[in-house]
Protein backbone atom coordinates (compact mmCIF):
# COMPACT_ATOMS: atom_id res chain seq x y z
CA UNK A 1 0.00 0.00 0.00
CA UNK A 2 2.06 2.87 1.35
CA UNK A 3 5.28 1.68 -0.28
CA UNK A 4 3.59 1.35 -3.68
CA UNK A 5 2.15 4.87 -3.32
CA UNK A 6 5.61 6.34 -2.60
CA UNK A 7 7.06 4.54 -5.59
CA UNK A 8 4.26 5.83 -7.85
CA UNK A 9 4.88 9.37 -6.62
CA UNK A 10 8.63 9.04 -7.24
CA UNK A 11 8.09 7.69 -10.75
CA UNK A 12 5.59 10.49 -11.45
CA UNK A 13 8.08 13.11 -10.24
CA UNK A 14 10.85 11.64 -12.41
CA UNK A 15 8.56 11.57 -15.45
CA UNK A 16 7.62 15.22 -14.97
CA UNK A 17 11.23 16.31 -14.59
CA UNK A 18 11.44 16.24 -10.82
CA UNK A 19 9.39 17.92 -8.17
CA UNK A 20 11.74 20.89 -7.71
CA UNK A 21 12.57 21.46 -11.36
CA UNK A 22 11.31 24.73 -12.84
CA UNK A 23 9.37 24.57 -16.06
CA UNK A 24 10.86 26.58 -18.90
CA UNK A 25 8.65 28.11 -21.54
CA UNK A 26 9.75 27.93 -25.17
CA UNK A 27 9.33 31.01 -27.31
CA UNK A 28 10.23 31.04 -30.96
CA UNK A 29 10.94 34.24 -32.83
CA UNK A 30 8.73 34.93 -35.81
CA UNK A 31 10.13 34.89 -39.32
CA UNK A 32 12.24 37.82 -40.46
CA UNK A 33 10.88 39.29 -43.64
CA UNK A 34 13.41 41.16 -45.69
CA UNK A 35 13.39 43.01 -48.97
CA UNK A 36 11.76 40.58 -51.43
CA UNK A 37 13.67 42.03 -54.39
CA UNK A 38 17.12 41.89 -52.77
CA UNK A 39 16.58 38.44 -51.25
CA UNK A 40 15.32 36.72 -54.39
CA UNK A 41 18.25 35.82 -56.67
CA UNK A 42 15.91 34.16 -59.21
CA UNK A 43 13.95 37.39 -59.64
CA UNK A 44 17.19 39.36 -60.04
CA UNK A 45 18.48 36.90 -62.71
CA UNK A 46 15.16 37.07 -64.56
CA UNK A 47 15.18 40.86 -64.53
CA UNK A 48 18.78 40.98 -65.80
CA UNK A 49 17.70 38.86 -68.78
CA UNK A 50 14.42 40.74 -69.26
CA UNK A 51 16.10 44.17 -69.05
CA UNK A 52 19.03 43.15 -71.25
CA UNK A 53 17.93 45.56 -74.01
CA UNK A 54 17.77 48.58 -71.67
CA UNK A 55 20.67 50.98 -71.34
CA UNK A 56 22.59 50.94 -68.05
CA UNK A 57 20.96 54.15 -66.78
CA UNK A 58 17.42 52.90 -67.34
CA UNK A 59 18.24 49.49 -65.84
CA UNK A 60 19.80 51.18 -62.79
CA UNK A 61 16.69 53.32 -62.34
CA UNK A 62 14.42 50.27 -62.51
CA UNK A 63 16.57 48.29 -60.06
CA UNK A 64 16.70 51.21 -57.60
CA UNK A 65 12.91 51.54 -57.81
CA UNK A 66 12.45 47.81 -57.14
CA UNK A 67 14.85 47.94 -54.18
CA UNK A 68 12.99 50.94 -52.70
CA UNK A 69 9.62 49.25 -53.25
CA UNK A 70 10.96 46.03 -51.69
CA UNK A 71 11.97 47.98 -48.58
CA UNK A 72 8.41 49.28 -48.31
CA UNK A 73 7.04 45.74 -48.73
CA UNK A 74 9.17 44.45 -45.85
CA UNK A 75 8.42 47.48 -43.66
CA UNK A 76 5.34 49.68 -43.58
CA UNK A 77 3.42 47.70 -46.22
CA UNK A 78 3.68 44.52 -44.16
CA UNK A 79 2.25 46.19 -41.05
CA UNK A 80 -0.55 47.89 -42.99
CA UNK A 81 -1.38 44.66 -44.86
CA UNK A 82 -1.86 42.92 -41.53
CA UNK A 83 -4.16 45.75 -40.43
CA UNK A 84 -6.15 45.60 -43.67
CA UNK A 85 -6.45 41.82 -43.40
CA UNK A 86 -7.59 41.94 -39.78
CA UNK A 87 -10.18 44.71 -40.30
CA UNK A 88 -12.16 44.01 -43.45
CA UNK A 89 -14.18 46.81 -45.10
CA UNK A 90 -17.76 47.10 -43.87
CA UNK A 91 -20.66 48.41 -45.89
CA UNK A 92 -23.31 50.25 -43.89
CA UNK A 93 -26.38 50.32 -46.13
CA UNK A 94 -28.96 51.78 -43.75
CA UNK A 95 -28.82 54.11 -40.78
CA UNK A 96 -30.64 53.46 -37.50
CA UNK A 97 -33.90 54.91 -38.95
CA UNK A 98 -33.87 52.70 -42.03
CA UNK A 99 -32.70 55.40 -44.46
CA UNK A 100 -30.33 54.30 -47.22
CA UNK A 101 -26.82 55.68 -46.52
CA UNK A 102 -24.37 53.31 -48.31
CA UNK A 103 -21.26 54.17 -46.28
CA UNK A 104 -18.08 52.17 -46.65
CA UNK A 105 -16.05 51.92 -43.44
CA UNK A 106 -12.35 51.26 -44.05
CA UNK A 107 -9.59 50.48 -41.56
CA UNK A 108 -6.33 52.40 -41.50
CA UNK A 109 -4.59 49.79 -43.68
CA UNK A 110 -7.09 50.17 -46.52
CA UNK A 111 -6.82 53.98 -46.46
CA UNK A 112 -3.03 53.73 -46.38
CA UNK A 113 -2.90 51.51 -49.46
CA UNK A 114 -5.31 53.74 -51.36
CA UNK A 115 -2.90 56.64 -50.87
CA UNK A 116 0.20 54.51 -51.53
CA UNK A 117 -1.19 53.13 -54.78
CA UNK A 118 -1.56 56.71 -56.00
CA UNK A 119 1.93 57.68 -54.77
CA UNK A 120 3.50 54.64 -56.43
CA UNK A 121 1.40 54.98 -59.58
CA UNK A 122 0.44 51.31 -59.38
CA UNK A 123 -2.56 51.63 -61.72
CA UNK A 124 -0.62 53.69 -64.28
CA UNK A 125 2.46 51.44 -64.54
CA UNK A 126 1.19 49.19 -67.38
CA UNK A 127 0.06 52.24 -69.36
CA UNK A 128 3.30 54.22 -69.11
CA UNK A 129 5.55 54.27 -72.10
CA UNK A 130 9.11 55.43 -71.51
CA UNK A 131 10.43 54.52 -74.95
CA UNK A 132 8.77 54.80 -78.39
PDB file of C-alpha atoms in Angstrom:
ATOM      1  CA  UNK A   1       0.000   0.000   0.000  1.00  0.00           C
ATOM      2  CA  UNK A   2       2.064   2.865   1.350  1.00  0.00           C
ATOM      3  CA  UNK A   3       5.281   1.679  -0.284  1.00  0.00           C
ATOM      4  CA  UNK A   4       3.587   1.353  -3.677  1.00  0.00           C
ATOM      5  CA  UNK A   5       2.149   4.869  -3.322  1.00  0.00           C
ATOM      6  CA  UNK A   6       5.610   6.344  -2.599  1.00  0.00           C
ATOM      7  CA  UNK A   7       7.060   4.540  -5.589  1.00  0.00           C
ATOM      8  CA  UNK A   8       4.258   5.827  -7.852  1.00  0.00           C
ATOM      9  CA  UNK A   9       4.885   9.368  -6.623  1.00  0.00           C
ATOM     10  CA  UNK A  10       8.626   9.042  -7.241  1.00  0.00           C
ATOM     11  CA  UNK A  11       8.087   7.695 -10.751  1.00  0.00           C
ATOM     12  CA  UNK A  12       5.594  10.487 -11.447  1.00  0.00           C
ATOM     13  CA  UNK A  13       8.079  13.111 -10.236  1.00  0.00           C
ATOM     14  CA  UNK A  14      10.849  11.642 -12.410  1.00  0.00           C
ATOM     15  CA  UNK A  15       8.563  11.568 -15.453  1.00  0.00           C
ATOM     16  CA  UNK A  16       7.616  15.216 -14.972  1.00  0.00           C
ATOM     17  CA  UNK A  17      11.233  16.312 -14.592  1.00  0.00           C
ATOM     18  CA  UNK A  18      11.443  16.238 -10.822  1.00  0.00           C
ATOM     19  CA  UNK A  19       9.387  17.919  -8.171  1.00  0.00           C
ATOM     20  CA  UNK A  20      11.744  20.892  -7.714  1.00  0.00           C
ATOM     21  CA  UNK A  21      12.565  21.455 -11.358  1.00  0.00           C
ATOM     22  CA  UNK A  22      11.310  24.733 -12.844  1.00  0.00           C
ATOM     23  CA  UNK A  23       9.366  24.565 -16.064  1.00  0.00           C
ATOM     24  CA  UNK A  24      10.860  26.581 -18.897  1.00  0.00           C
ATOM     25  CA  UNK A  25       8.647  28.108 -21.541  1.00  0.00           C
ATOM     26  CA  UNK A  26       9.746  27.932 -25.167  1.00  0.00           C
ATOM     27  CA  UNK A  27       9.327  31.007 -27.312  1.00  0.00           C
ATOM     28  CA  UNK A  28      10.232  31.036 -30.960  1.00  0.00           C
ATOM     29  CA  UNK A  29      10.939  34.236 -32.829  1.00  0.00           C
ATOM     30  CA  UNK A  30       8.726  34.932 -35.814  1.00  0.00           C
ATOM     31  CA  UNK A  31      10.125  34.893 -39.320  1.00  0.00           C
ATOM     32  CA  UNK A  32      12.244  37.823 -40.460  1.00  0.00           C
ATOM     33  CA  UNK A  33      10.879  39.289 -43.637  1.00  0.00           C
ATOM     34  CA  UNK A  34      13.414  41.156 -45.689  1.00  0.00           C
ATOM     35  CA  UNK A  35      13.391  43.013 -48.975  1.00  0.00           C
ATOM     36  CA  UNK A  36      11.758  40.581 -51.435  1.00  0.00           C
ATOM     37  CA  UNK A  37      13.669  42.030 -54.386  1.00  0.00           C
ATOM     38  CA  UNK A  38      17.121  41.892 -52.773  1.00  0.00           C
ATOM     39  CA  UNK A  39      16.582  38.445 -51.249  1.00  0.00           C
ATOM     40  CA  UNK A  40      15.323  36.715 -54.392  1.00  0.00           C
ATOM     41  CA  UNK A  41      18.249  35.817 -56.672  1.00  0.00           C
ATOM     42  CA  UNK A  42      15.905  34.160 -59.214  1.00  0.00           C
ATOM     43  CA  UNK A  43      13.954  37.390 -59.640  1.00  0.00           C
ATOM     44  CA  UNK A  44      17.190  39.357 -60.044  1.00  0.00           C
ATOM     45  CA  UNK A  45      18.477  36.904 -62.712  1.00  0.00           C
ATOM     46  CA  UNK A  46      15.162  37.067 -64.559  1.00  0.00           C
ATOM     47  CA  UNK A  47      15.184  40.860 -64.533  1.00  0.00           C
ATOM     48  CA  UNK A  48      18.782  40.982 -65.803  1.00  0.00           C
ATOM     49  CA  UNK A  49      17.695  38.860 -68.778  1.00  0.00           C
ATOM     50  CA  UNK A  50      14.420  40.744 -69.260  1.00  0.00           C
ATOM     51  CA  UNK A  51      16.101  44.172 -69.051  1.00  0.00           C
ATOM     52  CA  UNK A  52      19.032  43.154 -71.250  1.00  0.00           C
ATOM     53  CA  UNK A  53      17.929  45.555 -74.009  1.00  0.00           C
ATOM     54  CA  UNK A  54      17.775  48.580 -71.670  1.00  0.00           C
ATOM     55  CA  UNK A  55      20.667  50.976 -71.340  1.00  0.00           C
ATOM     56  CA  UNK A  56      22.591  50.943 -68.045  1.00  0.00           C
ATOM     57  CA  UNK A  57      20.959  54.145 -66.781  1.00  0.00           C
ATOM     58  CA  UNK A  58      17.425  52.902 -67.337  1.00  0.00           C
ATOM     59  CA  UNK A  59      18.242  49.489 -65.840  1.00  0.00           C
ATOM     60  CA  UNK A  60      19.803  51.181 -62.789  1.00  0.00           C
ATOM     61  CA  UNK A  61      16.688  53.325 -62.339  1.00  0.00           C
ATOM     62  CA  UNK A  62      14.417  50.266 -62.512  1.00  0.00           C
ATOM     63  CA  UNK A  63      16.570  48.292 -60.064  1.00  0.00           C
ATOM     64  CA  UNK A  64      16.697  51.214 -57.603  1.00  0.00           C
ATOM     65  CA  UNK A  65      12.909  51.542 -57.805  1.00  0.00           C
ATOM     66  CA  UNK A  66      12.450  47.806 -57.139  1.00  0.00           C
ATOM     67  CA  UNK A  67      14.852  47.942 -54.182  1.00  0.00           C
ATOM     68  CA  UNK A  68      12.987  50.935 -52.703  1.00  0.00           C
ATOM     69  CA  UNK A  69       9.625  49.248 -53.252  1.00  0.00           C
ATOM     70  CA  UNK A  70      10.965  46.027 -51.687  1.00  0.00           C
ATOM     71  CA  UNK A  71      11.975  47.981 -48.583  1.00  0.00           C
ATOM     72  CA  UNK A  72       8.409  49.282 -48.311  1.00  0.00           C
ATOM     73  CA  UNK A  73       7.036  45.737 -48.730  1.00  0.00           C
ATOM     74  CA  UNK A  74       9.168  44.452 -45.852  1.00  0.00           C
ATOM     75  CA  UNK A  75       8.418  47.476 -43.665  1.00  0.00           C
ATOM     76  CA  UNK A  76       5.339  49.676 -43.577  1.00  0.00           C
ATOM     77  CA  UNK A  77       3.420  47.699 -46.222  1.00  0.00           C
ATOM     78  CA  UNK A  78       3.680  44.523 -44.159  1.00  0.00           C
ATOM     79  CA  UNK A  79       2.251  46.187 -41.055  1.00  0.00           C
ATOM     80  CA  UNK A  80      -0.547  47.888 -42.988  1.00  0.00           C
ATOM     81  CA  UNK A  81      -1.376  44.664 -44.862  1.00  0.00           C
ATOM     82  CA  UNK A  82      -1.860  42.917 -41.528  1.00  0.00           C
ATOM     83  CA  UNK A  83      -4.162  45.754 -40.429  1.00  0.00           C
ATOM     84  CA  UNK A  84      -6.155  45.595 -43.672  1.00  0.00           C
ATOM     85  CA  UNK A  85      -6.451  41.822 -43.402  1.00  0.00           C
ATOM     86  CA  UNK A  86      -7.593  41.940 -39.779  1.00  0.00           C
ATOM     87  CA  UNK A  87     -10.182  44.709 -40.301  1.00  0.00           C
ATOM     88  CA  UNK A  88     -12.161  44.005 -43.455  1.00  0.00           C
ATOM     89  CA  UNK A  89     -14.178  46.811 -45.098  1.00  0.00           C
ATOM     90  CA  UNK A  90     -17.756  47.095 -43.874  1.00  0.00           C
ATOM     91  CA  UNK A  91     -20.664  48.414 -45.891  1.00  0.00           C
ATOM     92  CA  UNK A  92     -23.313  50.254 -43.894  1.00  0.00           C
ATOM     93  CA  UNK A  93     -26.383  50.322 -46.130  1.00  0.00           C
ATOM     94  CA  UNK A  94     -28.962  51.785 -43.746  1.00  0.00           C
ATOM     95  CA  UNK A  95     -28.821  54.114 -40.782  1.00  0.00           C
ATOM     96  CA  UNK A  96     -30.642  53.460 -37.500  1.00  0.00           C
ATOM     97  CA  UNK A  97     -33.898  54.914 -38.945  1.00  0.00           C
ATOM     98  CA  UNK A  98     -33.874  52.704 -42.035  1.00  0.00           C
ATOM     99  CA  UNK A  99     -32.704  55.396 -44.456  1.00  0.00           C
ATOM    100  CA  UNK A 100     -30.331  54.297 -47.217  1.00  0.00           C
ATOM    101  CA  UNK A 101     -26.818  55.679 -46.525  1.00  0.00           C
ATOM    102  CA  UNK A 102     -24.371  53.310 -48.307  1.00  0.00           C
ATOM    103  CA  UNK A 103     -21.261  54.175 -46.282  1.00  0.00           C
ATOM    104  CA  UNK A 104     -18.079  52.169 -46.654  1.00  0.00           C
ATOM    105  CA  UNK A 105     -16.048  51.922 -43.435  1.00  0.00           C
ATOM    106  CA  UNK A 106     -12.350  51.256 -44.048  1.00  0.00           C
ATOM    107  CA  UNK A 107      -9.592  50.481 -41.556  1.00  0.00           C
ATOM    108  CA  UNK A 108      -6.326  52.399 -41.505  1.00  0.00           C
ATOM    109  CA  UNK A 109      -4.586  49.792 -43.675  1.00  0.00           C
ATOM    110  CA  UNK A 110      -7.093  50.169 -46.518  1.00  0.00           C
ATOM    111  CA  UNK A 111      -6.822  53.975 -46.458  1.00  0.00           C
ATOM    112  CA  UNK A 112      -3.034  53.733 -46.380  1.00  0.00           C
ATOM    113  CA  UNK A 113      -2.898  51.510 -49.463  1.00  0.00           C
ATOM    114  CA  UNK A 114      -5.308  53.736 -51.356  1.00  0.00           C
ATOM    115  CA  UNK A 115      -2.899  56.637 -50.866  1.00  0.00           C
ATOM    116  CA  UNK A 116       0.198  54.512 -51.525  1.00  0.00           C
ATOM    117  CA  UNK A 117      -1.188  53.129 -54.783  1.00  0.00           C
ATOM    118  CA  UNK A 118      -1.557  56.714 -56.004  1.00  0.00           C
ATOM    119  CA  UNK A 119       1.928  57.682 -54.775  1.00  0.00           C
ATOM    120  CA  UNK A 120       3.504  54.638 -56.429  1.00  0.00           C
ATOM    121  CA  UNK A 121       1.398  54.984 -59.576  1.00  0.00           C
ATOM    122  CA  UNK A 122       0.437  51.305 -59.380  1.00  0.00           C
ATOM    123  CA  UNK A 123      -2.556  51.629 -61.715  1.00  0.00           C
ATOM    124  CA  UNK A 124      -0.621  53.686 -64.277  1.00  0.00           C
ATOM    125  CA  UNK A 125       2.464  51.441 -64.542  1.00  0.00           C
ATOM    126  CA  UNK A 126       1.192  49.185 -67.378  1.00  0.00           C
ATOM    127  CA  UNK A 127       0.062  52.235 -69.361  1.00  0.00           C
ATOM    128  CA  UNK A 128       3.298  54.220 -69.111  1.00  0.00           C
ATOM    129  CA  UNK A 129       5.552  54.269 -72.104  1.00  0.00           C
ATOM    130  CA  UNK A 130       9.113  55.433 -71.511  1.00  0.00           C
ATOM    131  CA  UNK A 131      10.434  54.515 -74.945  1.00  0.00           C
ATOM    132  CA  UNK A 132       8.768  54.799 -78.394  1.00  0.00           C
TER     133      UNK A 132
END
